[in-house]
Coordinates of C-alpha atoms and ligand atoms in Angstrom, one line a residue:
X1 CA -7.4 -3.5 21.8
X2 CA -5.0 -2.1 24.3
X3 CA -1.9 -0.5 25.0
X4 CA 0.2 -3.2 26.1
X5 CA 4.0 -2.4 27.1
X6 CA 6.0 -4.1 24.5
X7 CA 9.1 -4.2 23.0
X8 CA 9.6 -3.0 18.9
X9 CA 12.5 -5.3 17.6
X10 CA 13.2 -4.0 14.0
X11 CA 15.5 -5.8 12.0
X12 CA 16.6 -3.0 9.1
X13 CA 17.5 -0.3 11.8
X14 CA 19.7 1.4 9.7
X15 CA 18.0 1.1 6.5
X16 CA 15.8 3.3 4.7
X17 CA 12.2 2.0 6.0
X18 CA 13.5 2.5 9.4
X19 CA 14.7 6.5 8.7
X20 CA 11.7 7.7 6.6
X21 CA 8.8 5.9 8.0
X22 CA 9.0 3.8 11.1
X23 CA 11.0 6.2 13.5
X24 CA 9.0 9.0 12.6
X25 CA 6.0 7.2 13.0
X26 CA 7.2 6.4 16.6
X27 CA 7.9 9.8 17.4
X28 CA 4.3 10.7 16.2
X29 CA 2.8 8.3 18.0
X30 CA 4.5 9.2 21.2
X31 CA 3.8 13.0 20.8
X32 CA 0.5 11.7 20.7
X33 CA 0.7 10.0 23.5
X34 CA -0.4 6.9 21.4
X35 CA 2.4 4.5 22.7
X36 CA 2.0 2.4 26.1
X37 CA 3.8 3.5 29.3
X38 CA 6.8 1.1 28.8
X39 CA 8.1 0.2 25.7
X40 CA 12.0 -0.7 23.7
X41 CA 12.5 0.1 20.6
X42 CA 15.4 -2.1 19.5
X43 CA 17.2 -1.7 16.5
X44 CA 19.2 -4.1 15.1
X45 CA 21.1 -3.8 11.1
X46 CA 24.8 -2.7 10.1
X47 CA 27.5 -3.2 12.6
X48 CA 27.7 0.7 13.7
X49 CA 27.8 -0.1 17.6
X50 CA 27.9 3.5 18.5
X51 CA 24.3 4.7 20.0
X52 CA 25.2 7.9 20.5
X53 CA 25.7 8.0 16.7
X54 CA 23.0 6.3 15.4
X55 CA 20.6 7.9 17.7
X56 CA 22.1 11.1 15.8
X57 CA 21.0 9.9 12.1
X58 CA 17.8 9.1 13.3
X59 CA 16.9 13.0 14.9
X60 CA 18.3 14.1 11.2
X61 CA 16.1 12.0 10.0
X62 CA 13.0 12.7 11.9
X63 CA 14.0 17.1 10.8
X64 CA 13.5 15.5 7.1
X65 CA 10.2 13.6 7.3
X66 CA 8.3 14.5 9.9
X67 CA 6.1 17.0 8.9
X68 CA 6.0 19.2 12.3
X69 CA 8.7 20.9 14.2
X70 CA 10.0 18.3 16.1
X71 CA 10.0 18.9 20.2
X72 CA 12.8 18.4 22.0
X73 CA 11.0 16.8 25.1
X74 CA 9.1 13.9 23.1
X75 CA 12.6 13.2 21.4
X76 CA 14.5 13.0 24.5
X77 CA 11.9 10.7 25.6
X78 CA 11.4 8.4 22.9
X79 CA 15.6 8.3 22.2
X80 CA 15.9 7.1 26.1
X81 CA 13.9 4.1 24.5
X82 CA 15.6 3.3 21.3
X83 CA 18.5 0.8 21.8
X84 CA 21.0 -0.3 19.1
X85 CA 22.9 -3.3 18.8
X86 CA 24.5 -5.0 15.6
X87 CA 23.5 -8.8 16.0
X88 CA 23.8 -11.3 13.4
X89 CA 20.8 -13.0 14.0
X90 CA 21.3 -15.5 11.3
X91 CA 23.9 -17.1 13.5
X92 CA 23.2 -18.6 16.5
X93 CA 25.9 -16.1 18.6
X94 CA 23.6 -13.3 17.3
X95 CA 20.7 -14.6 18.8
X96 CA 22.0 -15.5 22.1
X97 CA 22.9 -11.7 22.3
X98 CA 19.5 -10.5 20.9
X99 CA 17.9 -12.5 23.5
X100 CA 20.6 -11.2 26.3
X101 CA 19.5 -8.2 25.7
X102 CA 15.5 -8.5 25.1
X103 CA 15.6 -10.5 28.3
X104 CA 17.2 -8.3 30.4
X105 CA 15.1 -5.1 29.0
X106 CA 11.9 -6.9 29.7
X107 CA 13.6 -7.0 33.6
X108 CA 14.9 -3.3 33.4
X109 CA 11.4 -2.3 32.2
X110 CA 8.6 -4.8 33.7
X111 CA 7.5 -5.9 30.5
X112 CA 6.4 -9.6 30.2
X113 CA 8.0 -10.7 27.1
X114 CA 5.2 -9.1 24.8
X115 CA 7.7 -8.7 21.8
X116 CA 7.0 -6.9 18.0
X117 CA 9.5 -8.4 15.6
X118 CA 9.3 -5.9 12.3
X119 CA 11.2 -7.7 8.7
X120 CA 12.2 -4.5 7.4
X121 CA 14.5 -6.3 5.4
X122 CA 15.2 -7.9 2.4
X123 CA 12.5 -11.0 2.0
X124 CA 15.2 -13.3 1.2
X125 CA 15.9 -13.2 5.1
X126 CA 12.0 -13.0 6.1
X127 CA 12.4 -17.3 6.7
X128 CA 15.6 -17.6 8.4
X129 CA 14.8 -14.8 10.9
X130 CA 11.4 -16.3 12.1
X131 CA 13.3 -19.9 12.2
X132 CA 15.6 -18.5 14.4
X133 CA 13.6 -16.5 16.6
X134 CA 12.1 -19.7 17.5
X135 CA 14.5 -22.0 17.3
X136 CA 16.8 -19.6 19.9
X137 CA 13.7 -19.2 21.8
X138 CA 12.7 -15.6 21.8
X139 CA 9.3 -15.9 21.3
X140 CA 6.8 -16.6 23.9
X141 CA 2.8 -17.1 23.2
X142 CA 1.8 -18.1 26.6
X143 CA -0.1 -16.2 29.3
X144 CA 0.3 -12.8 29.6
X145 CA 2.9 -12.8 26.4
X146 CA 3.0 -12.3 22.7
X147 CA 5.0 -12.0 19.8
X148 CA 4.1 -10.9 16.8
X149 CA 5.4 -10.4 13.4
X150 CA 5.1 -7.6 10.9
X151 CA 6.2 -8.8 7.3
X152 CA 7.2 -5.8 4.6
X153 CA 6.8 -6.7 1.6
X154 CA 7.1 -8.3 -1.1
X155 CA 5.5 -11.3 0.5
X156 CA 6.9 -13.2 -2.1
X157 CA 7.6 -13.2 -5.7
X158 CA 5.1 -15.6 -7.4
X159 CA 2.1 -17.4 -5.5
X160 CA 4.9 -20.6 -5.4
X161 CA 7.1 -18.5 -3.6
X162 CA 4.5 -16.6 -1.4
X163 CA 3.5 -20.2 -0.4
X164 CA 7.2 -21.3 0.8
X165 CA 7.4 -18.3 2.6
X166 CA 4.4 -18.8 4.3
X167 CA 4.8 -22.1 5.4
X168 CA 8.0 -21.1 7.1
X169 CA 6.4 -18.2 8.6
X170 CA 3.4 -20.2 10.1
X171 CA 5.3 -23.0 11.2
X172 CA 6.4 -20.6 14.1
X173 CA 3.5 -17.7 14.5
X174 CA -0.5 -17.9 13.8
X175 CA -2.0 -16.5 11.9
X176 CA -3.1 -14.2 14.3
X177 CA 0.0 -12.6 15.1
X178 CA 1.3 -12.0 11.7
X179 CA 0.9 -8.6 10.0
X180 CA 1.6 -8.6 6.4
X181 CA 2.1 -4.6 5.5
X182 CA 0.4 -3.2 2.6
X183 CA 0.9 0.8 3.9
X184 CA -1.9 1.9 1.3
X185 CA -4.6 0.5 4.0
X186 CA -2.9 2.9 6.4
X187 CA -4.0 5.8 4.1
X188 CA -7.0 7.7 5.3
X189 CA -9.0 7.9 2.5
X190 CA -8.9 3.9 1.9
X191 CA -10.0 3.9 5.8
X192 CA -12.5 5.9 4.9
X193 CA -13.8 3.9 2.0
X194 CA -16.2 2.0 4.0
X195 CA -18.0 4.8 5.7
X196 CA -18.1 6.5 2.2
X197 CA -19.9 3.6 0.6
X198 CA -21.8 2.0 4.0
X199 CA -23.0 5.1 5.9
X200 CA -24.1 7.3 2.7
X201 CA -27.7 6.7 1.7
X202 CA -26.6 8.3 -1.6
X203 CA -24.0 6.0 -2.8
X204 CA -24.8 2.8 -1.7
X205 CA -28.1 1.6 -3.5
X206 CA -26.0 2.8 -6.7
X207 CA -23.4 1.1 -6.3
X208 CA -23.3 -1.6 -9.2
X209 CA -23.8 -2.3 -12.7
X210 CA -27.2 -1.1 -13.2
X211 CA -25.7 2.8 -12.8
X212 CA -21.9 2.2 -12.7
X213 CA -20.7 2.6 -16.2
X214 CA -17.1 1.8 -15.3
X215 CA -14.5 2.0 -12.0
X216 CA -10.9 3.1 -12.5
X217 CA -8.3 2.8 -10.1
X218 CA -4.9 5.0 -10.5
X219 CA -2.3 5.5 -8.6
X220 CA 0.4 7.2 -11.3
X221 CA 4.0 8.6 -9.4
X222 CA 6.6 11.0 -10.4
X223 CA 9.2 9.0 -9.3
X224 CA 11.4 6.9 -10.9
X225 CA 13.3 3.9 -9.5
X226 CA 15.7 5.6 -7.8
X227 CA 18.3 3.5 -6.3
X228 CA 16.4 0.4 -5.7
X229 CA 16.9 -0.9 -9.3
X230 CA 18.2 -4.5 -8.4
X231 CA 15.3 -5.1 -6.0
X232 CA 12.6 -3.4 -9.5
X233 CA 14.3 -5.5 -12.2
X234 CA 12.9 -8.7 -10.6
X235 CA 9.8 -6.9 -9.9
X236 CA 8.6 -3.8 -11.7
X237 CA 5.5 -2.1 -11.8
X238 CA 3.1 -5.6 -11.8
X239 CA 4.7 -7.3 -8.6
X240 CA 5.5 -3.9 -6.8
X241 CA 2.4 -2.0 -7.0
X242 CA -0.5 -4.0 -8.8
X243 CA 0.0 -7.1 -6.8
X244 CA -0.6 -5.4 -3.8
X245 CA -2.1 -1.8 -3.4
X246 CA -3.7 -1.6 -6.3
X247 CA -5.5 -5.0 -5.8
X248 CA -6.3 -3.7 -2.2
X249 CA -8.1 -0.5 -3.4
X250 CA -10.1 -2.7 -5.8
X251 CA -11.2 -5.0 -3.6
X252 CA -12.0 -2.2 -1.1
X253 CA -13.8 0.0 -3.5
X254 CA -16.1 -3.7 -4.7
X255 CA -16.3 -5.7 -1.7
X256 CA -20.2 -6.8 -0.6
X257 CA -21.1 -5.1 3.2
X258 CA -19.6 -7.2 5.5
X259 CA -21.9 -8.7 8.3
X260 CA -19.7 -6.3 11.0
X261 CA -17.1 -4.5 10.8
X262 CA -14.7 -7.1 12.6
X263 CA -11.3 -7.7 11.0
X264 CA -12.1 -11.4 9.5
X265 CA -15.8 -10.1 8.5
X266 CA -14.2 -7.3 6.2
X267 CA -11.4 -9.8 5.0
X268 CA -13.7 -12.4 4.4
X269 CA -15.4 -10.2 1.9
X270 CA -11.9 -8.9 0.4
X271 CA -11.3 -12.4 -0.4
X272 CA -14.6 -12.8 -2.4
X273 CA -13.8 -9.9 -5.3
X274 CA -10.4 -11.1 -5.5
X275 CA -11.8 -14.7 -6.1
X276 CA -13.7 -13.5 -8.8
X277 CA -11.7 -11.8 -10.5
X278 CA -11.9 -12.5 -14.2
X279 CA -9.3 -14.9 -15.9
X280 CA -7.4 -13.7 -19.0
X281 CA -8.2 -15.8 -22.2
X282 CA -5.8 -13.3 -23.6
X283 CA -3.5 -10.8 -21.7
X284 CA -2.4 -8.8 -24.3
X285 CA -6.0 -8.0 -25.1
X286 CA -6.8 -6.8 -21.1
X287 CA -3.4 -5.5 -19.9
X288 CA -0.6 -2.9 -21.4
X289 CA 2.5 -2.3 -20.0
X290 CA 5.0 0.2 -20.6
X291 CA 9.0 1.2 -20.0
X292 CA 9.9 5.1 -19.3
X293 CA 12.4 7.0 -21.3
X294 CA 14.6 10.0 -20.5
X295 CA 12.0 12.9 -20.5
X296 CA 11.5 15.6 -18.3
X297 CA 9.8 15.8 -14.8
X298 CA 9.0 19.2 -13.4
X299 CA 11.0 20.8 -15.7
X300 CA 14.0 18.4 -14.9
X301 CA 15.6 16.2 -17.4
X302 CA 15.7 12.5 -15.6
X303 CA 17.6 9.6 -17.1
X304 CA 15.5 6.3 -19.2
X305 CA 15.0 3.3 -17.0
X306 CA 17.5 1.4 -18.6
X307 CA 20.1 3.4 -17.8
X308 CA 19.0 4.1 -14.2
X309 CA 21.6 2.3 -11.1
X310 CA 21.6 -1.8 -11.3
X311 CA 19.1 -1.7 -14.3
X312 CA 20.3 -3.8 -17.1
X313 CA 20.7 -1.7 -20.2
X314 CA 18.3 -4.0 -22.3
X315 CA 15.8 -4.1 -19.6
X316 CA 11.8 -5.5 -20.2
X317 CA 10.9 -4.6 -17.2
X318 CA 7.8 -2.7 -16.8
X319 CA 7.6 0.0 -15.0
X320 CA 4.1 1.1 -15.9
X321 CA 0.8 -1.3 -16.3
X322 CA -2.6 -0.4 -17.5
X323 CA -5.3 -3.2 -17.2
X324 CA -9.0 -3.8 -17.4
X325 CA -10.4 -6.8 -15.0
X326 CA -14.4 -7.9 -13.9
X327 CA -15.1 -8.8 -10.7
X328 CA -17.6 -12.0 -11.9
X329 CA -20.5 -11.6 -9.5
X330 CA -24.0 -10.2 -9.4
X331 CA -23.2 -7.0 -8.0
X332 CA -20.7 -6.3 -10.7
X333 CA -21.0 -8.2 -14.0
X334 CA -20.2 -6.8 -17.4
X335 CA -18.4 -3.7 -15.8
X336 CA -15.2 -3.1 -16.2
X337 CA -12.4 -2.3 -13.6
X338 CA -9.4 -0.3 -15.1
X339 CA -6.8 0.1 -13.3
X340 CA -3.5 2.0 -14.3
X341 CA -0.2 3.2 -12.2
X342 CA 3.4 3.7 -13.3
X343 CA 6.4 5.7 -12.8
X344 CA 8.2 9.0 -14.0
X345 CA 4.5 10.0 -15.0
X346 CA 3.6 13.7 -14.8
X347 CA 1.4 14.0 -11.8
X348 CA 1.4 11.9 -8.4
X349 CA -2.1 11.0 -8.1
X350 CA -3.7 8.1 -6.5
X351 CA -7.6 8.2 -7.1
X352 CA -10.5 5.7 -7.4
X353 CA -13.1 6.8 -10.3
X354 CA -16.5 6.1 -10.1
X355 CA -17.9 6.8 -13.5
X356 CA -22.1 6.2 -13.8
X357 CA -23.7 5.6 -16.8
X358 CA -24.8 8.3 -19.1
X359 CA -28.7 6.9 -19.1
X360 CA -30.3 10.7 -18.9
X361 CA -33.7 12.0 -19.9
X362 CA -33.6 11.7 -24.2
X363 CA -34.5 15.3 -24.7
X364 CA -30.6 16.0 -22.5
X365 CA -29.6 12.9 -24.7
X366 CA -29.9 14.6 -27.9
X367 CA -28.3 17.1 -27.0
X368 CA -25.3 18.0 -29.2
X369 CA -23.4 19.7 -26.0
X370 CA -22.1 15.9 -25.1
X371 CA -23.2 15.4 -21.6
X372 CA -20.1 14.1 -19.1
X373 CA -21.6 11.3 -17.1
X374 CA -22.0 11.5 -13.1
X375 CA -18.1 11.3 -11.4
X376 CA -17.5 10.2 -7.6
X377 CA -13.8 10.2 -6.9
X378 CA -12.1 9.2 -3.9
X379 CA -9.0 11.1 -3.9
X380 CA -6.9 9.3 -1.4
X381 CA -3.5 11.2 -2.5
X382 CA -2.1 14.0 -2.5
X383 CA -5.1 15.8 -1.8
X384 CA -7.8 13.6 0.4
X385 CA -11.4 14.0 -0.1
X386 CA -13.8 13.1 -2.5
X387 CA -15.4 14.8 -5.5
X388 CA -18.5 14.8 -7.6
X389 CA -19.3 16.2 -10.6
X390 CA -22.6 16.7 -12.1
X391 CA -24.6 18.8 -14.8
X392 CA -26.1 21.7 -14.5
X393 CA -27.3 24.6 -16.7
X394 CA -24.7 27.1 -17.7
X395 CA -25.6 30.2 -15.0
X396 CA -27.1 33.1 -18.1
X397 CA -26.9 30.7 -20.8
X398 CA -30.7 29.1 -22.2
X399 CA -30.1 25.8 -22.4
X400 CA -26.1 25.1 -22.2
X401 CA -25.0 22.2 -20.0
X402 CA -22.0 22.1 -18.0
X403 CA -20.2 19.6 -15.4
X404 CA -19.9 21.4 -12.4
X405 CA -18.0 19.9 -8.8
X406 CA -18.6 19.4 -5.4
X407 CA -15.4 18.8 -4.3
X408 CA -14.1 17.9 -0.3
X409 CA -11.2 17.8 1.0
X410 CA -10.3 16.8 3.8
X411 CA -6.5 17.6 4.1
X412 CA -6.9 21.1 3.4
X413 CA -8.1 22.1 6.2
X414 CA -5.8 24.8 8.1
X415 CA -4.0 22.9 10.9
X416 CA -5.0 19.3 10.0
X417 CA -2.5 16.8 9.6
X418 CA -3.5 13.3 8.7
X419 CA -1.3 10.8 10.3
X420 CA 1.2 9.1 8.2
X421 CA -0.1 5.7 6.9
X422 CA 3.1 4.0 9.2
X423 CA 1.9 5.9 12.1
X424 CA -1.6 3.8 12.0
X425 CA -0.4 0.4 11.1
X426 CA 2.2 0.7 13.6
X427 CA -0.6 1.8 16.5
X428 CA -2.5 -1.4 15.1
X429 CA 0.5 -3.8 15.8
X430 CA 0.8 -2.6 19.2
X431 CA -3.3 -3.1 20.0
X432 CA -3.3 -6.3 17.9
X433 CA -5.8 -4.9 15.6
X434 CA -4.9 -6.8 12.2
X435 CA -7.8 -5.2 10.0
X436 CA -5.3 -3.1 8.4
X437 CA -3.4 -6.1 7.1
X438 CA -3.6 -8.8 4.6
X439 CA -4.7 -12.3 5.6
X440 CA -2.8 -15.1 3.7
X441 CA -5.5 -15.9 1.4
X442 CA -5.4 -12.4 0.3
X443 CA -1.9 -12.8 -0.8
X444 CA -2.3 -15.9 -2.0
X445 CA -5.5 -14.9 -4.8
X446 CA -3.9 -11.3 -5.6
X447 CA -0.6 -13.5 -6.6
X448 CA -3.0 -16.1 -8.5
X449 CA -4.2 -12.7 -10.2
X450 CA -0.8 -11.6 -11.0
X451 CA 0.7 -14.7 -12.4
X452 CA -1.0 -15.4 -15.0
X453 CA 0.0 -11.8 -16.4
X454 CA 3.5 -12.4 -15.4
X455 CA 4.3 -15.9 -17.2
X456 CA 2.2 -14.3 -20.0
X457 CA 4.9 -12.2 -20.3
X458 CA 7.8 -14.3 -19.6
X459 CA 7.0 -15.9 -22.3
X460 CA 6.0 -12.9 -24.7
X461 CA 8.6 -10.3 -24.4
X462 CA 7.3 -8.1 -27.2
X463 CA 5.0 -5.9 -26.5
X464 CA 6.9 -3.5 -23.8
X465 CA 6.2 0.2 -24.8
X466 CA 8.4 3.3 -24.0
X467 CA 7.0 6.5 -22.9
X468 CA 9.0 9.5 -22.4
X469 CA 9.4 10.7 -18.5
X470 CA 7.0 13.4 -17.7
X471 CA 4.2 12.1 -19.7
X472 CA 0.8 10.2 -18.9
X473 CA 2.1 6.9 -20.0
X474 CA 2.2 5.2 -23.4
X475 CA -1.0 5.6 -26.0
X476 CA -1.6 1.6 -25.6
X477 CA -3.2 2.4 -22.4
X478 CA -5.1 4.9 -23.7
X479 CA -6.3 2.4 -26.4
X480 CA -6.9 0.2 -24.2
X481 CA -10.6 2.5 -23.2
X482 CA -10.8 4.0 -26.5
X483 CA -11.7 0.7 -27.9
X484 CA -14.6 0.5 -25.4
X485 CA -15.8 3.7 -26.0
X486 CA -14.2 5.4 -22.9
X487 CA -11.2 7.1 -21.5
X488 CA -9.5 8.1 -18.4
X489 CA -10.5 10.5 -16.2
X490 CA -7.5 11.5 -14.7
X491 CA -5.4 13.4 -17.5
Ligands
BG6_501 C1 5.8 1.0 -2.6 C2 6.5 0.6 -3.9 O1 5.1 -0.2 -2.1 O2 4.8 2.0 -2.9 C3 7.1 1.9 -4.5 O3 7.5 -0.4 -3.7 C4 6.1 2.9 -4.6 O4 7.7 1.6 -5.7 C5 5.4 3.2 -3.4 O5 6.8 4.1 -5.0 C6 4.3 4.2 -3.5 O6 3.8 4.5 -2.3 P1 3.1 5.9 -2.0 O7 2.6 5.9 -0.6 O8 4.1 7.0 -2.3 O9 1.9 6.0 -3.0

């Protein structure tokens, strides 16, 4: 893993990606002194042609979402780096340019054609670019080079589609030097979730059915779709957030120890839980879905789904999914995995729940005060940390029980900033250190997951529930625990 001068080709440079996330994460990274000595960043989108200008946006951009006051020195520095050109690189004229110009900054800059190509744009051009980039020979695997490729996602649309892409991808770069994104592995607390479970004594040796009543896995937003209907109408909330993070934390949070902590030990153990997940005998039994209303969020009226921008006004898509799963293997049989996340709810809130079982001494049993069970969260957003909650005797009371917290958190510490999750998979791609990333077969089972939910649906339109903005979803998903006896724990 080393800093290798390289140069950053993104293809999106004027889109959003490139303004809220990856320019930023640049500038981060190079205050931190976390880039190597020579590097490009070479932007390529929208005909603007005018560097002065573009170089503007981005610095605007950089005052809006980067979190610290932004120094004038590493700015100056990193924008002598950034280079903007409009090439069509789905002709053959635009790559002849690209390549100009790649070739003759590897020259200005002594770098020997190490090259990052980043897709941050829309997948339907993910296979033509990567064609191209070979066919017009800018890619270069031998000696002292490398190119590599980071894929945004969706990484397709069903597992056919993933597979297509994949093939086209692969026919040009190995495995090895392709980095599918899923940013929620850039997020501290899911870094963290291996040490959590691996390096604790405490957690550990419970960690399975014999003391875990139930796991729940959340992640509900505020937001609603914004302006990116056309791209959620083909998706919504299954394709854009279950398929992906959500199937990530789970298999994070399940996963057996891995034999090291190498990247293909860990994925190798990834793969496992997602292979055994269950199968649906009937989806509407195991998974609820949902559609939000007008409402109001923070005290601000926001519009229904179906009337937001490029969302048909008869719309079934979802945009909120509430499922229960079991990963089928020792470790893990007969308890459940809920897992729930949707838009225009009324917290943001990503958390994994650890519920135990309520097996305590009969005499606490009888009890009439209820006992809560044991709770070990892993709050990975807003607030990172972890919490656990207990019972203990009400302080002056005889014989009252209460849950009481130890709560951490690590992000509210004075002065600490945890770096953006863009900031670490982008350091990643530049060590070529793909642990962060998902490995095809990844894709491929969490789309195998997916699918069967999806043409379950296709073919079953009914059962789409509306909540109103600003609430905590539709009662089906609450149902969907109360008929096992349980509920969640995060309203
Ligand atoms: C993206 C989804 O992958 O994740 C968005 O496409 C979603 O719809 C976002 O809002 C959530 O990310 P975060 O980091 O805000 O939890």
């Amino acid at each position: 893993s080393k800093l290798e001068p390289c140069q950053i080709i993104i293809f999106g440079g004027t889109g959003d990606l490139t303004h809220r996330k990856l320019i930023p994460a640049f500038y981060n990274l190079l205050e931190e002194d976390l880039l190597p000595k020579e590097f490009t960043i070479v932007a390529t989108g929208r005909c603007i042609d005018n560097r002065e200008e573009y170089l503007k946006s981005l610095y605007n951009s950089l005052q809006k979402f980067v979190s610290r006051e932004i120094k004038e020195e590493v700015w100056n520095s990193l924008k002598g780096r950034i280079y903007y050109k409009c090439f069509d690189i789905l002709e053959e004229n635009g790559c002849k340019g690209l390549k100009e110009l790649l070739d003759s900054l590897d020259n200005k800059y002594n770098i020997p054609n190490r090259r990052i190509f980043y897709l941050a744009v829309p997948p339907r051009f993910f296979g033509t670019i990567v064609t191209n980039l070979d066919r017009y020979k800018l890619l270069d695997f031998s000696g002292d080079s490398w190119s590599r490729v980071v894929i945004e996602k969706p990484f397709g649309y069903d597992l056919e589609s993933a597979c297509d892409l994949n093939k086209q991808i692969t026919k040009v770069f190995p495995e090895e030097n392709i980095y599918r994104i899923d940013h929620y592995l850039g997020k501290e607390m899911l870094q963290s979730m291996m040490v959590i479970r691996f390096a604790n004594l405490l957690f550990e040796p419970l960690w399975n059915n014999k003391y875990i009543d139930n796991i729940q896995i959340i992640s509900n937003e505020k937001v609603g779709v914004g302006d990116r209907g056309a791209y959620y109408e083909k998706s919504g909330a299954l394709r854009d957030m279950v398929q992906n993070h959500m199937l990530q934390i789970l298999s994070l949070t399940a996963m057996e120890p891995p034999a090291d902590m190498t990247t293909e030990s860990i994925r190798d153990e990834k793969i496992k839980v997602l292979k055994s997940l269950s199968k649906f005998d009937n989806v509407d039994e195991y998974v609820v879905r949902g559609q939000y209303e007008a409402g109001k969020v923070d005290k601000e009226e926001v519009i229904a789904y179906h009337d937001e921008k490029n969302v048909s006004s008869d719309s079934k898509t979802e945009t909120y999914v509430a499922l229960k799963t079991f990963v089928n293997n020792l470790r893990w049989s007969g308890v459940p995995f809920y897992i729930k996340t949707g838009k225009r709810l009324s917290t943001k809130l990503t958390e994994v729940i650890v519920e135990f079982k309520s097996d305590f001494h009969p005499a606490y049993q009888n009890n009439s005060t209820n006992l809560s069970p044991n709770l070990l969260v892993i709050k990975i957003q807003p607030e990172e940390g972890v919490y656990f909650q207990f019972n203990a005797k009400e302080p002056g009371s005889k014989e009252k029980i209460v849950p009481v917290k130890m709560d951490f958190c690590q992000n509210c510490q004075v002065g600490f900033n945890s770096p953006e999750a863009y900031e670490r998979l982008m350091h990643s791609v530049i060590i070529g250190d793909q642990t962060l990333f998902t490995r095809w077969d990844e894709v491929e089972y969490s789309w195998d997951f997916v699918d069967q939910i999806a043409d379950f649906w296709s073919e079953n339109q009914k059962n789409l529930p509306k909540y109103p903005a600003g609430s905590n979803g539709p009662k089906e998903a609450d149902d969907l625990l109360i008929e096992d006896g349980r509920k969640w724990w995060d309203v």
